[in-house]
């Protein structure tokens, strides 16, 4: 078995932009440490988190055997899917395959469903009956929905009132309903409670639907009923909505009684203390929890999410099992594609370090989130996070949000940056 040299890992970590300057000094005494007993890593999930872990483990230590389990042969990203609703991009733009991970990085990708995890025997069972052994397991399942949180809503009703919160057929269904909505009709969004995937996502969505309506259905209206009192980048969204769309978008929060408790499919009506509201198209984004396999594997706590070590992303429940992305509890980090990828790099470093008896480097996580208010009107928020007292916390003075009252030229630049961000991160994960 080839032994990983510490300088090789340090160089790879630095190239990935995640190693601190102190790591090399801390690792100087590791040359005489024993060889790792096993180097088999299994990863469940091929989204932003899982694919990043797979690629970066192979980059840090190509001798590690990496198997990724992902049922789908292609992956359509949630980031950018709102742009699809506005007609700004097509499905191909948002869809990525696993060929580069296979052919360039040597990741063994199995298009199967993981149905069971035995954290004692260290095995994963697939739906075809195959059992995989692992030395380290990464679970990156994304989110699942709590359908029964609203009376009358269910997985079946989601085919009538789509959530479109997992990109794919649901996204295309919602786009079709928007395109077929009567002139002057009403679009209604039922927003989700905290915590959920992509905190600004619902509000970028109504922005992009307004962008579509402005061109194709200019007398249409949009209403958002929200169980929260506020939302991410609210002031910036509000400024953009007023500047670009006038009175087209109405938002009501829980302080207005806008927490939806019941839905009637036949009359297309939602019920809350705010009012009984009917609409031509209803988009319900349900309350959320960790993906199903996280529950099957016993990785969740009473919150419905997965507690992890905030440095390594190793589960606090099962040793040698790691959880990254939307399913994990990552302190102040939001659930986003960028967060999942950042966590994936940290997790890869932690696994390679542990398999090679190297100390885990002190690292920092980052999240970047761009939102389009209109095709040429972008806003953003950036956060940098470090572990303080066992919890990932934002570093004061690092990151920030777009300034209020910016010029249209500045908003256009941010829209251009948003598209560049998407192309860069998807290339890093799936195409380079």
Tab-separated table of C-alpha atoms in Angstrom:
chain	number	residue	atom	x	y	z
A	1	UNK	CA	0.000	0.000	0.000
A	2	UNK	CA	1.355	3.377	-0.976
A	3	UNK	CA	1.936	5.700	1.992
A	4	UNK	CA	0.728	9.239	1.675
A	5	UNK	CA	3.462	11.803	2.289
A	6	UNK	CA	2.391	14.710	4.462
A	7	UNK	CA	3.800	17.238	2.019
A	8	UNK	CA	1.610	15.752	-0.707
A	9	UNK	CA	-1.523	16.197	1.398
A	10	UNK	CA	-0.512	19.695	2.474
A	11	UNK	CA	0.077	20.678	-1.149
A	12	UNK	CA	-3.276	19.238	-2.213
A	13	UNK	CA	-5.084	20.948	0.639
A	14	UNK	CA	-3.477	24.255	-0.217
A	15	UNK	CA	-4.456	23.850	-3.868
A	16	UNK	CA	-8.025	23.269	-2.729
A	17	UNK	CA	-7.866	26.513	-0.772
A	18	UNK	CA	-8.618	24.958	2.617
A	19	UNK	CA	-5.287	24.473	4.423
A	20	UNK	CA	-4.100	26.942	6.992
A	21	UNK	CA	-0.474	28.018	7.031
A	22	UNK	CA	0.087	26.158	10.274
A	23	UNK	CA	-0.858	22.735	9.000
A	24	UNK	CA	2.516	21.842	7.522
A	25	UNK	CA	4.316	22.603	10.788
A	26	UNK	CA	1.871	20.580	12.832
A	27	UNK	CA	2.270	17.569	10.552
A	28	UNK	CA	6.081	17.541	10.528
A	29	UNK	CA	6.437	14.594	12.899
A	30	UNK	CA	4.081	12.264	11.070
A	31	UNK	CA	6.545	10.465	8.751
A	32	UNK	CA	7.189	7.632	11.179
A	33	UNK	CA	3.542	6.939	11.997
A	34	UNK	CA	2.011	3.611	11.065
A	35	UNK	CA	0.271	2.934	7.808
A	36	UNK	CA	-3.528	3.140	7.840
A	37	UNK	CA	-5.279	-0.182	8.211
A	38	UNK	CA	-7.929	0.464	5.571
A	39	UNK	CA	-8.607	2.935	2.795
A	40	UNK	CA	-12.074	2.102	1.584
A	41	UNK	CA	-14.473	5.024	1.577
A	42	UNK	CA	-18.117	4.696	0.609
A	43	UNK	CA	-20.152	7.831	-0.115
A	44	UNK	CA	-23.949	7.891	-0.245
A	45	UNK	CA	-25.236	10.713	-2.449
A	46	UNK	CA	-23.816	12.410	-5.543
A	47	UNK	CA	-24.898	16.019	-5.046
A	48	UNK	CA	-22.748	19.009	-4.126
A	49	UNK	CA	-21.532	17.424	-0.868
A	50	UNK	CA	-21.023	13.802	-1.847
A	51	UNK	CA	-19.408	14.496	-5.230
A	52	UNK	CA	-17.010	17.002	-3.656
A	53	UNK	CA	-15.937	14.498	-1.003
A	54	UNK	CA	-15.370	11.839	-3.675
A	55	UNK	CA	-13.254	14.057	-5.892
A	56	UNK	CA	-11.165	15.597	-3.131
A	57	UNK	CA	-10.369	12.337	-1.368
A	58	UNK	CA	-8.921	11.095	-4.649
A	59	UNK	CA	-7.053	14.365	-5.140
A	60	UNK	CA	-5.596	14.255	-1.639
A	61	UNK	CA	-4.741	10.546	-1.715
A	62	UNK	CA	-5.266	8.673	-4.985
A	63	UNK	CA	-4.538	5.341	-3.272
A	64	UNK	CA	-7.827	5.497	-1.354
A	65	UNK	CA	-10.608	3.377	-2.865
A	66	UNK	CA	-13.684	5.589	-3.219
A	67	UNK	CA	-17.127	4.244	-4.107
A	68	UNK	CA	-20.014	6.668	-4.530
A	69	UNK	CA	-23.618	5.415	-4.502
A	70	UNK	CA	-26.005	7.581	-6.502
A	71	UNK	CA	-29.223	6.256	-8.100
A	72	UNK	CA	-29.420	8.887	-10.833
A	73	UNK	CA	-27.034	8.878	-13.800
A	74	UNK	CA	-27.216	12.662	-14.046
A	75	UNK	CA	-27.742	15.354	-11.418
A	76	UNK	CA	-29.863	18.492	-11.885
A	77	UNK	CA	-28.814	21.219	-9.474
A	78	UNK	CA	-31.205	23.145	-7.253
A	79	UNK	CA	-28.954	26.236	-7.543
A	80	UNK	CA	-29.948	27.765	-10.870
A	81	UNK	CA	-33.283	25.945	-11.041
A	82	UNK	CA	-35.139	29.189	-10.311
A	83	UNK	CA	-33.445	30.669	-13.374
A	84	UNK	CA	-35.051	27.870	-15.374
A	85	UNK	CA	-38.509	29.041	-14.206
A	86	UNK	CA	-37.751	32.454	-15.722
A	87	UNK	CA	-36.657	30.855	-18.990
A	88	UNK	CA	-33.070	32.060	-18.564
A	89	UNK	CA	-31.428	28.593	-18.754
A	90	UNK	CA	-32.444	25.143	-19.944
A	91	UNK	CA	-32.323	21.702	-18.323
A	92	UNK	CA	-29.020	20.825	-19.992
A	93	UNK	CA	-27.356	23.860	-18.377
A	94	UNK	CA	-28.375	22.578	-14.930
A	95	UNK	CA	-27.625	18.883	-15.480
A	96	UNK	CA	-24.269	17.233	-14.789
A	97	UNK	CA	-22.965	13.685	-15.102
A	98	UNK	CA	-20.350	11.667	-13.264
A	99	UNK	CA	-18.018	10.814	-16.156
A	100	UNK	CA	-15.161	13.061	-15.015
A	101	UNK	CA	-15.335	11.656	-11.490
A	102	UNK	CA	-15.114	8.159	-12.974
A	103	UNK	CA	-12.575	8.562	-15.746
A	104	UNK	CA	-10.291	11.323	-14.461
A	105	UNK	CA	-10.391	10.780	-10.711
A	106	UNK	CA	-11.005	7.047	-10.486
A	107	UNK	CA	-14.180	7.212	-8.389
A	108	UNK	CA	-16.254	4.031	-8.585
A	109	UNK	CA	-19.809	5.323	-9.131
A	110	UNK	CA	-22.614	2.814	-8.544
A	111	UNK	CA	-26.045	3.838	-9.781
A	112	UNK	CA	-27.938	2.047	-7.028
A	113	UNK	CA	-29.987	3.044	-3.979
A	114	UNK	CA	-28.497	2.602	-0.508
A	115	UNK	CA	-31.146	0.928	1.632
A	116	UNK	CA	-29.309	0.132	4.862
A	117	UNK	CA	-26.256	0.983	6.956
A	118	UNK	CA	-24.721	-1.201	9.674
A	119	UNK	CA	-22.430	1.155	11.562
A	120	UNK	CA	-21.066	-1.701	13.734
A	121	UNK	CA	-20.232	-4.105	10.916
A	122	UNK	CA	-19.299	-1.098	8.725
A	123	UNK	CA	-21.390	-2.134	5.754
A	124	UNK	CA	-23.837	-0.501	3.364
A	125	UNK	CA	-26.593	-2.526	1.709
A	126	UNK	CA	-27.818	-1.605	-1.768
A	127	UNK	CA	-31.243	-2.204	-3.304
A	128	UNK	CA	-29.807	-4.903	-5.558
A	129	UNK	CA	-28.746	-6.859	-2.459
A	130	UNK	CA	-25.043	-6.056	-2.754
A	131	UNK	CA	-23.249	-5.306	0.521
A	132	UNK	CA	-20.303	-2.897	0.553
A	133	UNK	CA	-17.713	-2.782	3.324
A	134	UNK	CA	-16.154	0.511	4.333
A	135	UNK	CA	-13.493	1.969	6.584
A	136	UNK	CA	-15.090	5.412	6.427
A	137	UNK	CA	-18.634	6.218	5.304
A	138	UNK	CA	-19.915	9.599	4.113
A	139	UNK	CA	-23.649	10.240	4.033
A	140	UNK	CA	-24.789	13.212	1.944
A	141	UNK	CA	-28.491	12.590	1.305
A	142	UNK	CA	-29.806	16.152	1.146
A	143	UNK	CA	-33.298	16.831	2.438
A	144	UNK	CA	-36.625	15.081	2.699
A	145	UNK	CA	-40.075	16.611	3.260
A	146	UNK	CA	-42.463	16.625	6.226
A	147	UNK	CA	-45.579	16.442	4.073
A	148	UNK	CA	-48.103	16.147	6.894
A	149	UNK	CA	-47.100	19.462	8.491
A	150	UNK	CA	-49.938	21.069	6.477
A	151	UNK	CA	-53.354	19.385	6.428
A	152	UNK	CA	-54.306	18.321	2.924
A	153	UNK	CA	-50.774	18.262	1.521
A	154	UNK	CA	-49.011	14.997	0.684
A	155	UNK	CA	-46.510	13.472	-1.710
A	156	UNK	CA	-49.405	12.782	-4.089
A	157	UNK	CA	-50.704	16.358	-3.875
A	158	UNK	CA	-47.201	17.542	-4.744
A	159	UNK	CA	-47.950	16.345	-8.278
A	160	UNK	CA	-50.723	18.981	-8.384
A	161	UNK	CA	-49.140	21.715	-6.240
A	162	UNK	CA	-45.436	21.045	-6.904
A	163	UNK	CA	-42.757	21.859	-4.365
A	164	UNK	CA	-39.988	21.880	-7.001
A	165	UNK	CA	-37.503	21.882	-4.119
A	166	UNK	CA	-35.633	18.878	-5.486
A	167	UNK	CA	-34.633	19.849	-9.005
A	168	UNK	CA	-35.877	17.643	-11.827
A	169	UNK	CA	-39.393	16.687	-12.951
A	170	UNK	CA	-40.966	18.824	-10.213
A	171	UNK	CA	-39.110	21.879	-11.529
A	172	UNK	CA	-40.334	21.207	-15.055
A	173	UNK	CA	-43.909	20.682	-13.779
A	174	UNK	CA	-43.921	24.025	-11.966
A	175	UNK	CA	-42.484	25.794	-15.029
A	176	UNK	CA	-45.257	24.312	-17.187
A	177	UNK	CA	-47.958	25.498	-14.761
A	178	UNK	CA	-46.482	28.999	-14.696
A	179	UNK	CA	-46.391	29.143	-18.490
A	180	UNK	CA	-50.019	27.962	-18.738
A	181	UNK	CA	-51.380	30.258	-16.008
A	182	UNK	CA	-54.275	32.497	-17.218
A	183	UNK	CA	-53.491	36.103	-18.030
A	184	UNK	CA	-53.953	38.191	-14.914
A	185	UNK	CA	-54.011	35.092	-12.706
A	186	UNK	CA	-52.511	34.626	-9.253
A	187	UNK	CA	-49.417	32.601	-8.302
A	188	UNK	CA	-49.260	31.626	-4.618
A	189	UNK	CA	-46.218	30.327	-2.763
A	190	UNK	CA	-46.464	28.639	0.636
A	191	UNK	CA	-42.945	29.203	2.022
A	192	UNK	CA	-41.246	26.708	4.387
A	193	UNK	CA	-40.425	27.149	8.091
A	194	UNK	CA	-36.802	27.161	9.319
A	195	UNK	CA	-34.533	25.265	8.898
A	196	UNK	CA	-34.645	24.411	5.212
A	197	UNK	CA	-32.461	24.089	2.111
A	198	UNK	CA	-31.281	27.398	0.596
A	199	UNK	CA	-32.616	30.184	2.806
A	200	UNK	CA	-32.930	32.848	0.037
A	201	UNK	CA	-34.208	30.287	-2.499
A	202	UNK	CA	-37.975	30.863	-2.134
A	203	UNK	CA	-37.525	34.595	-2.608
A	204	UNK	CA	-35.262	34.241	-5.627
A	205	UNK	CA	-37.968	31.921	-6.990
A	206	UNK	CA	-40.742	34.505	-6.778
A	207	UNK	CA	-38.324	37.020	-8.304
A	208	UNK	CA	-37.690	34.745	-11.272
A	209	UNK	CA	-41.398	33.996	-11.699
A	210	UNK	CA	-42.028	37.759	-11.674
A	211	UNK	CA	-39.328	38.075	-14.339
A	212	UNK	CA	-41.262	35.574	-16.464
A	213	UNK	CA	-44.631	37.241	-15.802
A	214	UNK	CA	-43.268	40.690	-16.641
A	215	UNK	CA	-42.539	39.455	-20.175
A	216	UNK	CA	-45.417	37.012	-20.747
A	217	UNK	CA	-48.220	37.742	-18.230
A	218	UNK	CA	-47.758	41.330	-17.036
A	219	UNK	CA	-51.062	41.610	-15.137
A	220	UNK	CA	-50.413	38.455	-13.082
A	221	UNK	CA	-49.836	38.748	-9.334
A	222	UNK	CA	-47.665	36.817	-6.864
A	223	UNK	CA	-48.429	36.235	-3.193
A	224	UNK	CA	-46.149	34.616	-0.607
A	225	UNK	CA	-47.562	33.236	2.649
A	226	UNK	CA	-44.671	32.622	5.010
A	227	UNK	CA	-44.561	30.978	8.473
A	228	UNK	CA	-41.478	33.081	9.333
A	229	UNK	CA	-41.266	36.677	10.523
A	230	UNK	CA	-38.352	37.511	8.210
A	231	UNK	CA	-36.134	35.932	5.574
A	232	UNK	CA	-32.618	36.039	4.144
A	233	UNK	CA	-31.666	39.260	2.323
A	234	UNK	CA	-35.217	40.527	2.914
A	235	UNK	CA	-34.401	44.229	2.604
A	236	UNK	CA	-32.501	43.671	-0.657
A	237	UNK	CA	-35.239	41.524	-2.148
A	238	UNK	CA	-37.856	44.077	-1.113
A	239	UNK	CA	-35.872	46.889	-2.748
A	240	UNK	CA	-35.485	44.883	-5.943
A	241	UNK	CA	-39.126	43.843	-6.068
A	242	UNK	CA	-40.280	47.454	-5.765
A	243	UNK	CA	-37.751	48.738	-8.307
A	244	UNK	CA	-38.278	46.056	-10.944
A	245	UNK	CA	-41.810	44.726	-10.482
A	246	UNK	CA	-43.784	47.475	-8.757
A	247	UNK	CA	-46.723	45.951	-6.847
A	248	UNK	CA	-46.638	42.512	-8.493
A	249	UNK	CA	-45.237	40.657	-5.417
A	250	UNK	CA	-46.966	40.608	-2.001
A	251	UNK	CA	-45.264	38.941	0.998
A	252	UNK	CA	-46.943	38.170	4.330
A	253	UNK	CA	-45.237	36.611	7.368
A	254	UNK	CA	-46.319	34.844	10.526
A	255	UNK	CA	-46.837	38.245	12.203
A	256	UNK	CA	-49.628	38.726	9.662
A	257	UNK	CA	-51.117	35.314	10.460
A	258	UNK	CA	-49.763	33.862	7.210
A	259	UNK	CA	-48.825	30.401	8.536
A	260	UNK	CA	-50.751	28.026	6.266
A	261	UNK	CA	-52.439	25.172	8.152
A	262	UNK	CA	-54.681	23.580	5.521
A	263	UNK	CA	-54.909	23.160	1.762
A	264	UNK	CA	-57.958	22.248	-0.297
A	265	UNK	CA	-56.956	20.765	-3.620
A	266	UNK	CA	-60.361	20.876	-5.323
A	267	UNK	CA	-60.884	24.619	-4.814
A	268	UNK	CA	-57.160	25.509	-5.024
A	269	UNK	CA	-57.461	27.312	-1.685
A	270	UNK	CA	-55.083	27.626	1.253
A	271	UNK	CA	-56.163	28.479	4.792
A	272	UNK	CA	-54.415	30.556	7.439
A	273	UNK	CA	-55.259	33.182	10.033
A	274	UNK	CA	-54.323	35.743	7.400
A	275	UNK	CA	-57.109	34.730	5.004
A	276	UNK	CA	-58.507	32.007	2.765
A	277	UNK	CA	-56.628	32.510	-0.499
A	278	UNK	CA	-57.305	30.873	-3.854
A	279	UNK	CA	-54.833	30.869	-6.705
A	280	UNK	CA	-54.338	29.540	-10.226
A	281	UNK	CA	-50.904	28.059	-9.464
A	282	UNK	CA	-49.880	27.010	-5.947
A	283	UNK	CA	-46.288	26.188	-5.043
A	284	UNK	CA	-45.996	24.546	-1.626
A	285	UNK	CA	-42.477	24.203	-0.207
A	286	UNK	CA	-42.980	21.874	2.773
A	287	UNK	CA	-41.135	21.745	6.084
A	288	UNK	CA	-37.924	19.724	5.768
A	289	UNK	CA	-35.713	17.158	7.501
A	290	UNK	CA	-32.633	15.116	6.666
A	291	UNK	CA	-32.834	12.668	3.770
A	292	UNK	CA	-34.319	9.221	4.411
A	293	UNK	CA	-31.080	7.222	4.604
A	294	UNK	CA	-29.903	9.444	7.475
A	295	UNK	CA	-32.865	8.190	9.530
A	296	UNK	CA	-32.361	4.605	8.359
A	297	UNK	CA	-28.718	4.771	9.446
A	298	UNK	CA	-29.641	6.225	12.857
A	299	UNK	CA	-27.717	9.449	12.272
A	300	UNK	CA	-30.444	11.947	13.256
A	301	UNK	CA	-31.431	13.436	16.617
A	302	UNK	CA	-34.785	14.789	17.792
A	303	UNK	CA	-34.409	17.809	15.478
A	304	UNK	CA	-34.629	15.582	12.398
A	305	UNK	CA	-31.088	16.549	11.341
A	306	UNK	CA	-27.646	14.968	11.914
A	307	UNK	CA	-25.347	16.214	14.703
A	308	UNK	CA	-21.665	16.203	13.640
A	309	UNK	CA	-18.247	17.268	14.843
A	310	UNK	CA	-17.966	20.823	13.519
A	311	UNK	CA	-14.348	20.366	12.377
A	312	UNK	CA	-14.438	16.989	10.654
A	313	UNK	CA	-18.176	16.397	10.019
A	314	UNK	CA	-17.899	12.994	11.672
A	315	UNK	CA	-21.218	11.914	13.162
A	316	UNK	CA	-21.622	12.418	16.902
A	317	UNK	CA	-23.682	9.227	16.945
A	318	UNK	CA	-21.665	6.758	14.846
A	319	UNK	CA	-17.857	6.682	14.681
A	320	UNK	CA	-16.255	6.629	11.209
A	321	UNK	CA	-19.481	7.878	9.625
A	322	UNK	CA	-19.505	11.443	8.287
A	323	UNK	CA	-22.441	13.627	7.246
A	324	UNK	CA	-22.113	16.686	4.975
A	325	UNK	CA	-24.478	19.046	3.210
A	326	UNK	CA	-28.102	19.868	3.941
A	327	UNK	CA	-28.617	16.884	6.275
A	328	UNK	CA	-26.028	17.886	8.880
A	329	UNK	CA	-26.209	20.417	11.694
A	330	UNK	CA	-23.381	22.809	10.839
A	331	UNK	CA	-23.744	25.644	13.345
A	332	UNK	CA	-24.443	28.960	11.659
A	333	UNK	CA	-23.697	27.688	8.157
A	334	UNK	CA	-26.784	27.791	5.922
A	335	UNK	CA	-27.934	24.738	4.005
A	336	UNK	CA	-26.720	25.486	0.472
A	337	UNK	CA	-24.794	23.985	-2.420
A	338	UNK	CA	-21.738	26.078	-1.630
A	339	UNK	CA	-21.855	25.084	2.052
A	340	UNK	CA	-22.130	21.407	1.086
A	341	UNK	CA	-19.116	21.663	-1.214
A	342	UNK	CA	-17.050	23.516	1.393
A	343	UNK	CA	-17.959	20.912	4.010
A	344	UNK	CA	-17.137	18.171	1.503
A	345	UNK	CA	-13.559	19.443	1.171
A	346	UNK	CA	-13.159	19.575	4.959
A	347	UNK	CA	-14.612	16.104	5.300
A	348	UNK	CA	-12.282	14.756	2.601
A	349	UNK	CA	-9.304	16.264	4.439
A	350	UNK	CA	-10.476	14.751	7.729
A	351	UNK	CA	-10.899	11.285	6.225
A	352	UNK	CA	-7.563	11.300	4.412
A	353	UNK	CA	-5.872	12.596	7.556
A	354	UNK	CA	-7.390	9.885	9.739
A	355	UNK	CA	-6.660	7.081	7.279
A	356	UNK	CA	-3.022	8.153	7.135
A	357	UNK	CA	-2.526	8.999	10.816
A	358	UNK	CA	-2.050	12.666	10.059
A	359	UNK	CA	-3.489	15.446	12.226
A	360	UNK	CA	-6.560	17.190	10.877
A	361	UNK	CA	-5.592	20.663	9.644
A	362	UNK	CA	-7.311	23.660	11.228
A	363	UNK	CA	-9.663	24.909	8.543
A	364	UNK	CA	-12.416	27.378	7.834
A	365	UNK	CA	-15.628	26.927	5.893
A	366	UNK	CA	-17.194	29.397	3.503
A	367	UNK	CA	-20.581	29.940	1.942
A	368	UNK	CA	-21.478	32.153	-0.998
A	369	UNK	CA	-25.037	32.670	-2.117
A	370	UNK	CA	-26.017	34.722	-5.156
A	371	UNK	CA	-29.655	35.439	-5.961
A	372	UNK	CA	-31.112	36.899	-9.133
A	373	UNK	CA	-33.914	39.395	-8.557
A	374	UNK	CA	-34.099	39.877	-12.337
A	375	UNK	CA	-32.012	38.669	-15.279
A	376	UNK	CA	-29.538	41.538	-14.846
A	377	UNK	CA	-30.133	42.300	-11.167
A	378	UNK	CA	-28.164	40.239	-8.651
A	379	UNK	CA	-27.609	40.340	-4.876
A	380	UNK	CA	-25.384	38.186	-2.697
A	381	UNK	CA	-24.297	37.157	0.782
A	382	UNK	CA	-20.955	35.625	1.776
A	383	UNK	CA	-20.014	34.079	5.119
A	384	UNK	CA	-16.777	32.618	6.529
A	385	UNK	CA	-17.080	30.230	9.468
A	386	UNK	CA	-14.787	28.724	12.091
A	387	UNK	CA	-15.330	26.445	15.045
A	388	UNK	CA	-15.895	28.320	18.295
A	389	UNK	CA	-16.750	26.260	21.346
A	390	UNK	CA	-17.798	23.302	19.232
A	391	UNK	CA	-20.025	25.249	16.847
A	392	UNK	CA	-19.350	26.731	13.414
A	393	UNK	CA	-19.825	30.487	13.815
A	394	UNK	CA	-19.478	33.371	11.408
A	395	UNK	CA	-16.215	35.302	11.656
A	396	UNK	CA	-16.991	38.986	12.359
A	397	UNK	CA	-15.809	41.195	9.511
A	398	UNK	CA	-15.434	38.323	7.044
A	399	UNK	CA	-17.964	38.147	4.228
A	400	UNK	CA	-20.966	40.443	3.990
A	401	UNK	CA	-24.031	41.233	1.915
A	402	UNK	CA	-24.696	43.423	-1.097
A	403	UNK	CA	-25.152	47.076	-0.191
A	404	UNK	CA	-28.582	48.646	-0.280
A	405	UNK	CA	-29.264	51.313	-2.878
A	406	UNK	CA	-26.593	50.080	-5.291
A	407	UNK	CA	-26.629	51.247	-8.905
A	408	UNK	CA	-28.143	49.150	-11.676
A	409	UNK	CA	-24.628	48.660	-13.028
A	410	UNK	CA	-23.550	47.143	-9.706
A	411	UNK	CA	-26.628	44.901	-9.677
A	412	UNK	CA	-25.813	43.749	-13.217
A	413	UNK	CA	-22.248	42.955	-12.176
A	414	UNK	CA	-23.586	40.797	-9.340
A	415	UNK	CA	-25.878	38.999	-11.782
A	416	UNK	CA	-22.838	38.277	-13.960
A	417	UNK	CA	-20.949	37.071	-10.859
A	418	UNK	CA	-23.886	34.771	-10.034
A	419	UNK	CA	-23.619	33.042	-13.398
A	420	UNK	CA	-19.822	32.838	-13.090
A	421	UNK	CA	-20.161	31.356	-9.584
A	422	UNK	CA	-22.456	28.646	-10.896
A	423	UNK	CA	-20.150	27.741	-13.767
A	424	UNK	CA	-17.099	27.698	-11.479
A	425	UNK	CA	-18.514	25.530	-8.717
A	426	UNK	CA	-20.130	22.988	-11.028
A	427	UNK	CA	-16.911	22.746	-13.053
A	428	UNK	CA	-14.907	22.207	-9.873
A	429	UNK	CA	-17.185	19.426	-8.654
A	430	UNK	CA	-18.179	17.560	-11.824
A	431	UNK	CA	-16.085	18.674	-14.794
A	432	UNK	CA	-12.432	19.148	-13.859
